[in-house]
Short mmCIF file of C-alpha atoms and ligand atoms in Angstrom, two decimals:
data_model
loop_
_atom_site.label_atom_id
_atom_site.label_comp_id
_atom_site.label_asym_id
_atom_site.label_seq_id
_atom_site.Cartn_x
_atom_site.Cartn_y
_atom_site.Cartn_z
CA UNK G 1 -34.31 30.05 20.78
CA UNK G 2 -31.19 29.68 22.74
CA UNK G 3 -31.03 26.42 21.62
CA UNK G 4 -31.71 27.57 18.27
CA UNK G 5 -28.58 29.97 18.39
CA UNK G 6 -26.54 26.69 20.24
CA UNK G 7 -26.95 24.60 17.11
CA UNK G 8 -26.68 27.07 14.51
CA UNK G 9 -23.27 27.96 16.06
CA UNK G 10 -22.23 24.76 16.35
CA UNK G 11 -23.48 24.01 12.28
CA UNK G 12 -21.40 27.39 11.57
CA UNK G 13 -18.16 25.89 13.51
CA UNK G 14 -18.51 21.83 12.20
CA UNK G 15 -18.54 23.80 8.83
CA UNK G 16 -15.63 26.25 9.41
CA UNK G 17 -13.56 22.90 10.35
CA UNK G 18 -14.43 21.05 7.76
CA UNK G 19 -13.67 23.54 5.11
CA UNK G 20 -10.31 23.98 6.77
CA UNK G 21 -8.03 22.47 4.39
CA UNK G 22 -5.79 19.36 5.95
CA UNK G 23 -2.15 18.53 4.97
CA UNK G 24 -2.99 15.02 3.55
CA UNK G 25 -5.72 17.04 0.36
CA UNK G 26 -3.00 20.26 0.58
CA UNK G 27 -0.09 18.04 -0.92
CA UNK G 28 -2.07 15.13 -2.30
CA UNK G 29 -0.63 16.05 -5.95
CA UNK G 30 2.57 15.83 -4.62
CA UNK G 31 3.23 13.63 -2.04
CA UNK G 32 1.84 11.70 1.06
CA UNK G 33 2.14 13.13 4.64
CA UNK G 34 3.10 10.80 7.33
CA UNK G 35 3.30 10.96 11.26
CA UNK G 36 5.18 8.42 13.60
CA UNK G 37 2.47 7.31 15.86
CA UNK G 38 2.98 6.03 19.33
CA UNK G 39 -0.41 3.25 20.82
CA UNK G 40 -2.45 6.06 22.48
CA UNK G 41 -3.25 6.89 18.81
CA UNK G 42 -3.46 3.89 16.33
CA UNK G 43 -5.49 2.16 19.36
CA UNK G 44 -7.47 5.24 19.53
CA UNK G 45 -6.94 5.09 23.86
CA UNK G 46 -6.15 8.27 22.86
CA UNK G 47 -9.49 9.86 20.28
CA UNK G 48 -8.53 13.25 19.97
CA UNK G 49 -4.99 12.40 18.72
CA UNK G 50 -6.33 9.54 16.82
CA UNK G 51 -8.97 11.71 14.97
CA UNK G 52 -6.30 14.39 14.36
CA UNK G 53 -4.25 11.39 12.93
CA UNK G 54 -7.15 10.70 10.84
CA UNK G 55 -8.41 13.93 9.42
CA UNK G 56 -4.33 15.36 8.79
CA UNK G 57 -2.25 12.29 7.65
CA UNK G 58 -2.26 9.96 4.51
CA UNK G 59 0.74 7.50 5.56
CA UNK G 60 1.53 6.25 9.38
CA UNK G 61 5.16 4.69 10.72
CA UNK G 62 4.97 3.01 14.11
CA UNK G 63 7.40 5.04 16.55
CA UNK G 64 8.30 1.88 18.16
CA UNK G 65 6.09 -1.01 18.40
CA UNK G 66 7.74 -2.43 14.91
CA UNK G 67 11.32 -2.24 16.52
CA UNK G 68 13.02 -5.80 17.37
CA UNK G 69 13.03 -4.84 21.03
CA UNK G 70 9.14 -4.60 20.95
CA UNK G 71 8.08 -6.92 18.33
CA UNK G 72 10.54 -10.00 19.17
CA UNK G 73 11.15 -9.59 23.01
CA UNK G 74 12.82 -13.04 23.78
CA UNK G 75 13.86 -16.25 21.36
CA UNK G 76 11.18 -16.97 19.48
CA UNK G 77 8.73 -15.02 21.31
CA UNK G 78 6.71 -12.76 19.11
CA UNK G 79 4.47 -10.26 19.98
CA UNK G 80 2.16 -8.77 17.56
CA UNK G 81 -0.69 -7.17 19.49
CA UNK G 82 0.31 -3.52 19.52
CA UNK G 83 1.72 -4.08 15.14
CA UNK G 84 -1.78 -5.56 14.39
CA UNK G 85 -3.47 -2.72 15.92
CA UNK G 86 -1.47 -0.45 14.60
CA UNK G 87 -1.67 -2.41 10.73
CA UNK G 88 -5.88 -2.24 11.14
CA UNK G 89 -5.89 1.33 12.08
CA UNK G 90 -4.22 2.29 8.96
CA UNK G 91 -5.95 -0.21 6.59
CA UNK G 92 -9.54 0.98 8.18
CA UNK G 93 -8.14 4.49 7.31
CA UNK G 94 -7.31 3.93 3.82
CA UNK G 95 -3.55 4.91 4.76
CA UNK G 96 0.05 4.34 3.35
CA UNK G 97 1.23 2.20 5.95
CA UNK G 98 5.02 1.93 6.74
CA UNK G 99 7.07 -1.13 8.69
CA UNK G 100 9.63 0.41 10.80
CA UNK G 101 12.58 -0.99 11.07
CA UNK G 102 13.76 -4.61 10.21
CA UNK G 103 17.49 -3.97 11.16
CA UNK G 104 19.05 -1.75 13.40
CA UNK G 105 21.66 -1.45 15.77
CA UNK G 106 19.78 0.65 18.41
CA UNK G 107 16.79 -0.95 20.19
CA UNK G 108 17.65 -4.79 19.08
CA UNK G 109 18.15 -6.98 22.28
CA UNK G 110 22.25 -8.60 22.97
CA UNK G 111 20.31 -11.35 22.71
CA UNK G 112 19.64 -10.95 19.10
CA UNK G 113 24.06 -11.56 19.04
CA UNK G 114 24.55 -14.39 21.19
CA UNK G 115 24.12 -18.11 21.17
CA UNK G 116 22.12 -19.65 24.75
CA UNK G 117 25.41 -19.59 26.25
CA UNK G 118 25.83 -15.80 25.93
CA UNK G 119 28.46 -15.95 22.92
CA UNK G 120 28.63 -14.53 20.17
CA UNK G 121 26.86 -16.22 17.31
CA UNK G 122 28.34 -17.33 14.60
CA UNK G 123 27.74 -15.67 10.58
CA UNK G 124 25.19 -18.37 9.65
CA UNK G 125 23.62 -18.50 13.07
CA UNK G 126 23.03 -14.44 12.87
CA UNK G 127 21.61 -14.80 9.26
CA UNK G 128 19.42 -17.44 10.54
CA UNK G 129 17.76 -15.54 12.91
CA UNK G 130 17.92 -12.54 10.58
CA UNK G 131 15.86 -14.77 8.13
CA UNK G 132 13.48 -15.78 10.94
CA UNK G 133 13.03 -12.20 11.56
CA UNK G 134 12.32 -11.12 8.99
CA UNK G 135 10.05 -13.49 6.93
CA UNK G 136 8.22 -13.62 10.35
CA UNK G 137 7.34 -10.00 10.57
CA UNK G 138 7.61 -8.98 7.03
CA UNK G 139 5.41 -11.94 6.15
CA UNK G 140 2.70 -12.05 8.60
CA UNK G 141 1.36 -8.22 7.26
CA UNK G 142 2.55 -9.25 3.64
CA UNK G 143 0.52 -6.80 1.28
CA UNK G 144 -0.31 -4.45 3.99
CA UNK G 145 2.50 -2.75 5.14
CA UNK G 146 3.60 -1.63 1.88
CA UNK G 147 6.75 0.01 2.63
CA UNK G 148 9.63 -1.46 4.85
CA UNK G 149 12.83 0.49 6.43
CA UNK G 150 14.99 -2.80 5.86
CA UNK G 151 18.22 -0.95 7.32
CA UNK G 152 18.20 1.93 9.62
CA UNK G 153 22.11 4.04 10.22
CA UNK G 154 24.64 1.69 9.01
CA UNK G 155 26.52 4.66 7.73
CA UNK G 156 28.91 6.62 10.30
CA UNK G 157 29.56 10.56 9.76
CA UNK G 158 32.58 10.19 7.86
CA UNK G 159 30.70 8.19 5.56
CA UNK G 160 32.93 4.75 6.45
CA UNK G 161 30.41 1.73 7.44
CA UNK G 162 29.34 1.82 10.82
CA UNK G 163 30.81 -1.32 13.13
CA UNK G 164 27.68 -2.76 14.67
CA UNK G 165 27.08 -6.11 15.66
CA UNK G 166 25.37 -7.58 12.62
CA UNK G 167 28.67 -5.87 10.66
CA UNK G 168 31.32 -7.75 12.76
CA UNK G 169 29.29 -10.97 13.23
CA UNK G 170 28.00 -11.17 9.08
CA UNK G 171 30.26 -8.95 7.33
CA UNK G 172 29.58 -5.90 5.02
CA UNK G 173 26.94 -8.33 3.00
CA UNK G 174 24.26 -8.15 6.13
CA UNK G 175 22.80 -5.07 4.49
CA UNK G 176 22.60 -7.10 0.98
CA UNK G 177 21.06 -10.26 2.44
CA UNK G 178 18.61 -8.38 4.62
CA UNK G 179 16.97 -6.68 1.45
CA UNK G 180 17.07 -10.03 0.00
CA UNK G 181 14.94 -11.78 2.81
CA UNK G 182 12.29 -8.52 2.71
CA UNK G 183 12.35 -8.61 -0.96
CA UNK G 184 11.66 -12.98 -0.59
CA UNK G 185 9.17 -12.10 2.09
CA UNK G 186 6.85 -9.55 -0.12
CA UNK G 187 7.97 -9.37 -3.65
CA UNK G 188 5.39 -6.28 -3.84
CA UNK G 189 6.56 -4.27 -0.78
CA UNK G 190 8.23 -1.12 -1.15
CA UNK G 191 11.85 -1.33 0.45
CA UNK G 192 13.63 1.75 1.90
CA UNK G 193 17.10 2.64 3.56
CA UNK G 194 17.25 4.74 6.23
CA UNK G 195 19.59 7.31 7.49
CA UNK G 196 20.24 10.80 9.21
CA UNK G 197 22.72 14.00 8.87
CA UNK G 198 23.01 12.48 5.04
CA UNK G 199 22.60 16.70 3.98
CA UNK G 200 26.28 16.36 5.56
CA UNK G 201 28.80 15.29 2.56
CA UNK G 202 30.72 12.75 3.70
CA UNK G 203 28.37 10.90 5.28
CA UNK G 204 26.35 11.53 1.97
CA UNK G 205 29.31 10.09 0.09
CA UNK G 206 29.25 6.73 2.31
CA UNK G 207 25.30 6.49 1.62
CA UNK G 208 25.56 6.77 -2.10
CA UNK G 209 28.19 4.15 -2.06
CA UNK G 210 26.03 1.83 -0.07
CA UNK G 211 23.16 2.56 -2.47
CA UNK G 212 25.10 2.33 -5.61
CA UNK G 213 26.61 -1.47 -4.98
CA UNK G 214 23.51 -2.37 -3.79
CA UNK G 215 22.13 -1.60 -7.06
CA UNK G 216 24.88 -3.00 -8.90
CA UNK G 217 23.86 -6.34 -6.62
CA UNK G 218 20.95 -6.43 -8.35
CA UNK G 219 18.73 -5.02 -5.22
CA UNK G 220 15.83 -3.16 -5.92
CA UNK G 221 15.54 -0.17 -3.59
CA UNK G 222 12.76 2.41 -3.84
CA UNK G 223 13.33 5.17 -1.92
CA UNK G 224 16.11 6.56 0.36
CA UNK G 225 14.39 7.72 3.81
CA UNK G 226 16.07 11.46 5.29
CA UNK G 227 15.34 11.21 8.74
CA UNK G 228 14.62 14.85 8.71
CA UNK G 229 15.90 15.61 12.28
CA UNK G 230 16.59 19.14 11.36
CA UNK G 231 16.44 22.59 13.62
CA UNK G 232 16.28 26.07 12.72
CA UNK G 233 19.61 26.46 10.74
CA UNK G 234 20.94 23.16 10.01
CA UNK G 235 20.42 21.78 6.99
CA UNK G 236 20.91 25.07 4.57
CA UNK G 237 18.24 25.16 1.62
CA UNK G 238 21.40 24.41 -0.35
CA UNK G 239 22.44 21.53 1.07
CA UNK G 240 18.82 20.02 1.54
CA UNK G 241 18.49 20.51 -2.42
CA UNK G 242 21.63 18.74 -3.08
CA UNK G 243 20.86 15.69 -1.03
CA UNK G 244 17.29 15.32 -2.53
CA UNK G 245 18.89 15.49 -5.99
CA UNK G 246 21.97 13.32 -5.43
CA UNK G 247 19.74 10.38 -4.31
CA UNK G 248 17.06 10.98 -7.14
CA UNK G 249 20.03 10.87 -9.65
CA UNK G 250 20.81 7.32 -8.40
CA UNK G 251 17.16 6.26 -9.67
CA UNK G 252 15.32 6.43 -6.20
CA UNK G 253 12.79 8.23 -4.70
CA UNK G 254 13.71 10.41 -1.84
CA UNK G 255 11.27 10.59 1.38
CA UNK G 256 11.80 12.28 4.59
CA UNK G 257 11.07 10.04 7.02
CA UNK G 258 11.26 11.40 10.57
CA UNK G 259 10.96 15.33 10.41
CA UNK G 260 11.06 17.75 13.49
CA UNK G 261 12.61 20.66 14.19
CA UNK G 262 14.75 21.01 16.79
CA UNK G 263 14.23 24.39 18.79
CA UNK G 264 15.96 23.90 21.57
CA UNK G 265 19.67 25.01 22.37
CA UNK G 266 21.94 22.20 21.54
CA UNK G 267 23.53 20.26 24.49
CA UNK G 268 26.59 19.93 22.38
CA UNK G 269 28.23 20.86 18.69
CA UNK G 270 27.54 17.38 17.63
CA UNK G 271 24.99 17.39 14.87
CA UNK G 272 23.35 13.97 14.99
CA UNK G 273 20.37 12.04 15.53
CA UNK G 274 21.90 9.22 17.67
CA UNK G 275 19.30 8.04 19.90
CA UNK G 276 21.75 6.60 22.63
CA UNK G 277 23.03 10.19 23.08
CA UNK G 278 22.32 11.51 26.31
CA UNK G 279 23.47 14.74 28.06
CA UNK G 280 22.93 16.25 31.95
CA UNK G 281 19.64 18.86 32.26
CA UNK G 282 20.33 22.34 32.83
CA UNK G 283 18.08 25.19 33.17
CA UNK G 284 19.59 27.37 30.36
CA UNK G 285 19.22 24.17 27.98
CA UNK G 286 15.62 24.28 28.65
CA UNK G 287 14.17 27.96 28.51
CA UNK G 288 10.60 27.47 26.96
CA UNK G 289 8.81 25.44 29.84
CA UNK G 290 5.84 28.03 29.84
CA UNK G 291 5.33 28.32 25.99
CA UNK G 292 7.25 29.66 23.14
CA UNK G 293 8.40 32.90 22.78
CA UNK G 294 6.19 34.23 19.51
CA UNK G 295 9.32 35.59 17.56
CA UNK G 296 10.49 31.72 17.67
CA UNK G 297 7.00 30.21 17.33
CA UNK G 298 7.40 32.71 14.06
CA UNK G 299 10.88 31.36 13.59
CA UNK G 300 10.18 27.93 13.51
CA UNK G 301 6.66 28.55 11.01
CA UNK G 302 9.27 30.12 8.30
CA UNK G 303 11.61 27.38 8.73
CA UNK G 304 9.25 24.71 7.95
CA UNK G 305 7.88 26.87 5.10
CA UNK G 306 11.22 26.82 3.88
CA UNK G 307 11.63 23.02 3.71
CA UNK G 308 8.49 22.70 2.12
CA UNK G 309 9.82 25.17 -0.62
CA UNK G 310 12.50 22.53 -1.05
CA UNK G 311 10.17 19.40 -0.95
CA UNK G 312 7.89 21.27 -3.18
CA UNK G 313 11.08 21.84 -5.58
CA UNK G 314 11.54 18.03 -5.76
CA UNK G 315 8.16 16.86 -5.24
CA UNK G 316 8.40 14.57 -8.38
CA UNK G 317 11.05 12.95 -7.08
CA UNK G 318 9.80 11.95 -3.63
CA UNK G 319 6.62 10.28 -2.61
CA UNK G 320 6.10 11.12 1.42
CA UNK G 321 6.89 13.38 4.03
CA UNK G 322 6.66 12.15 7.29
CA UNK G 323 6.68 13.88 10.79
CA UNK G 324 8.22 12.09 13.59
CA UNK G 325 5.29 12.72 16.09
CA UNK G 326 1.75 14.02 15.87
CA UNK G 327 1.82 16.86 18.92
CA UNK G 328 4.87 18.12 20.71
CA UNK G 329 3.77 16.51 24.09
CA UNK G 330 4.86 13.69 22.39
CA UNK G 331 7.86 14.03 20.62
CA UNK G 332 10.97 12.23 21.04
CA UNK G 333 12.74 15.62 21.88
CA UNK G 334 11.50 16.33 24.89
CA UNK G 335 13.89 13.51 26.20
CA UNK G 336 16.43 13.50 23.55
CA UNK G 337 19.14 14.38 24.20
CA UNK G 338 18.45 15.64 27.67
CA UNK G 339 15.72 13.93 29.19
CA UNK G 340 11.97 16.39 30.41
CA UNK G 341 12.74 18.99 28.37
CA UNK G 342 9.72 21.33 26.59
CA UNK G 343 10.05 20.88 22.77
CA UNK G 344 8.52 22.41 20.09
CA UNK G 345 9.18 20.61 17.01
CA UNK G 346 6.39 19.76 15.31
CA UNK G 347 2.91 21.45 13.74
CA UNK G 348 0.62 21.34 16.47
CA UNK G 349 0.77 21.75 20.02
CA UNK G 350 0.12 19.67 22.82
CA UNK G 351 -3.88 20.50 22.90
CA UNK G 352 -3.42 19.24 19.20
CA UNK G 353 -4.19 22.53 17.90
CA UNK G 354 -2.17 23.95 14.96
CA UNK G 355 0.16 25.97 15.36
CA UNK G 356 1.51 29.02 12.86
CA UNK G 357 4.17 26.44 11.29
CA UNK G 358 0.89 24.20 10.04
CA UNK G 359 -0.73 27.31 8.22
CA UNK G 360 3.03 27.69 6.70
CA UNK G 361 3.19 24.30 5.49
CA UNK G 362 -0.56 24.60 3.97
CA UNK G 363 0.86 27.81 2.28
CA UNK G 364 3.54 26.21 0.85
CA UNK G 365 1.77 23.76 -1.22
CA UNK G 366 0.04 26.21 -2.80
CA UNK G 367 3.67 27.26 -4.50
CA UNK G 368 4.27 24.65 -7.80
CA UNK G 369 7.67 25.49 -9.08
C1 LIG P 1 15.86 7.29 14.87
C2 LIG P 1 15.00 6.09 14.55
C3 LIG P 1 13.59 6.30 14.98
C4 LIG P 1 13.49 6.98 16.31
C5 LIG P 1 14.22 8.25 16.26
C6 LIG P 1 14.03 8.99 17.54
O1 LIG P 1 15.75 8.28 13.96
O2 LIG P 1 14.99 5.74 13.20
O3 LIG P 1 12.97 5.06 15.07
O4 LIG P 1 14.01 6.16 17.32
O5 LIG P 1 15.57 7.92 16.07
O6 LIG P 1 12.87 8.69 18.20
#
């Protein structure tokens, strides 16, 4: 009998679960829904987060295996165990699988710059290795990964080019010639540009620029990535809208790429998502170590709801929306900008249960302007 009543309850749960509705069949109309995943997950080390990853999400970005740093350690050393893994978890799974991110200025070795004596390459030597680079990575999952961030933040706030190392070494054609080499390396791949704070205008300004002589240069881009680094009152609805539609009106699609929301007091006035950022702890910067307050918890549920409104609003012109994390033990923001904080940005918690701000997002989808 008690066993009976053990099973039965167990039946009546399995089907409760199952009937709960997941974000990937909520928005599949509209557009895919993405997570950053870190190994623990695409290895499946980690099963509950990898099953979570499963049942929620129809499109996966690697957090950071993909990034030069990780993927080409040394000259010519490759390594490709933790990108394979992370390529078969999301062919098994049937997902949209996303290469993150070919050029860069953050997380790309000095080495990457310099010839074996330590100086600087020259322009052909840099485009050399760019070409190695990329044909070498792009290539080797040819037809699998089927969307590539080929530049990540050239742009600068005021919407001027940004002065990285593959700027001064190349010149302002390093953005044009690395599309070219992805494009060379899988004619069918989906190429993206990637960027924060571009709901700001001027930095806006500088990204449609880039976009529109790319264009002109006869390079076809597909969608503009919005990281999506938001918090509770920055980006308005207004100037979310905008954005979406100024980049549609160019001819691409428009994905957000990387969203969280910040909930945390800001360290400083300086709205950005500039990972080498990095500010002193302080107890007053860090208030939620022992959960969050329910009025914010609420907060935070009718701030993604309102996003969603927006996405929803321009669902035919994007194609994904993709978190940057799966649960908020592991996002970024714990560190960033202040290293062992307690974040909250995301839509389930660190058990991996969801939290108010998933139901909101289910809601949302419901809404077809
Ligand atoms: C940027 C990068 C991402 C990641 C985030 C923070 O947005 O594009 O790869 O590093 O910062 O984790």
């Amino acid at each position: 009998m008690k066993t009976v009543t053990i099973i039965s309850a167990a039946l009546t749960l399995a089907a409760h679960l199952s009937a709960q509705p997941t974000l990937k069949d909520a928005f599949k109309d509209d557009f895919l829904i993405g997570a950053a995943l870190n190994p623990g997950q695409f290895t499946e080390a980690n099963p509950s987060e990898g099953d979570l990853v499963k049942q929620q999400f129809s499109s996966i970005t690697p957090e950071n295996c993909l990034k030069w740093e990780n993927v080409h350690p040394a000259p010519g050393k490759y390594n490709f165990y933790l990108p394979d893994r992370y390529v078969e978890f999301g062919v098994n799974n049937h997902m949209f699988i996303i290469g993150h991110t070919l050029i860069w200025h953050n997380q790309t070795p000095d080495w990457v710059f310099q010839d074996d004596q330590g100086k600087p390459l020259t322009r052909d030597a840099l485009l050399a290795r760019m070409h190695d680079h990329i044909a070498t990575v792009v290539g080797r999952y040819r037809g699998r990964i089927q969307g590539w961030d080929v530049v990540n933040e050239a742009v600068n706030e005021d919407g001027t080019m940004r002065e990285s190392k593959w700027r001064k070494i190349i010149g302002p054609d390093f953005i044009l010639k690395a599309y070219q080499y992805a494009h060379e390396a899988d004619p069918a791949a989906e190429l993206y540009y990637n960027e924060y704070s571009l709901e700001n205008p001027n930095k806006r300004a500088g990204a449609v620029r880039l976009i529109t002589e790319l264009q002109a240069q006869g390079v076809k881009i597909t969608a503009i990535g919005l990281q999506g680094h938001y918090n509770l009152d920055w980006p308005s609805e207004d100037q979310l809208s905008d954005t979406i539609a100024t980049f549609a009106h160019l001819g691409v699609k428009v994905n957000i790429t990387e969203l969280d929301i910040n909930v945390l007091p800001s360290a400083s006035q300086n709205m950005t998502a500039d990972v080498s950022l990095k500010y002193r702890a302080a107890a007053k910067l860090n208030p939620y170590t022992n959960g969050l307050p329910a009025t914010l918890q609420q907060a935070l549920a009718a701030r993604y709801a309102t996003l969603f409104g927006v996405f929803m609003q321009h669902r035919h012109s994007m194609e994904r929306v993709t978190f940057w994390g799966v649960t908020d033990g592991n996002s970024w923001l714990n560190d960033w900008p202040i290293p062992g904080r307690t974040n909250y940005p995301l839509l389930f918690d660190r058990a991996g249960q969801p939290k108010p701000a998933f139901a909101a997002v289910l809601a949302a989808a419901q809404a077809k302007p």
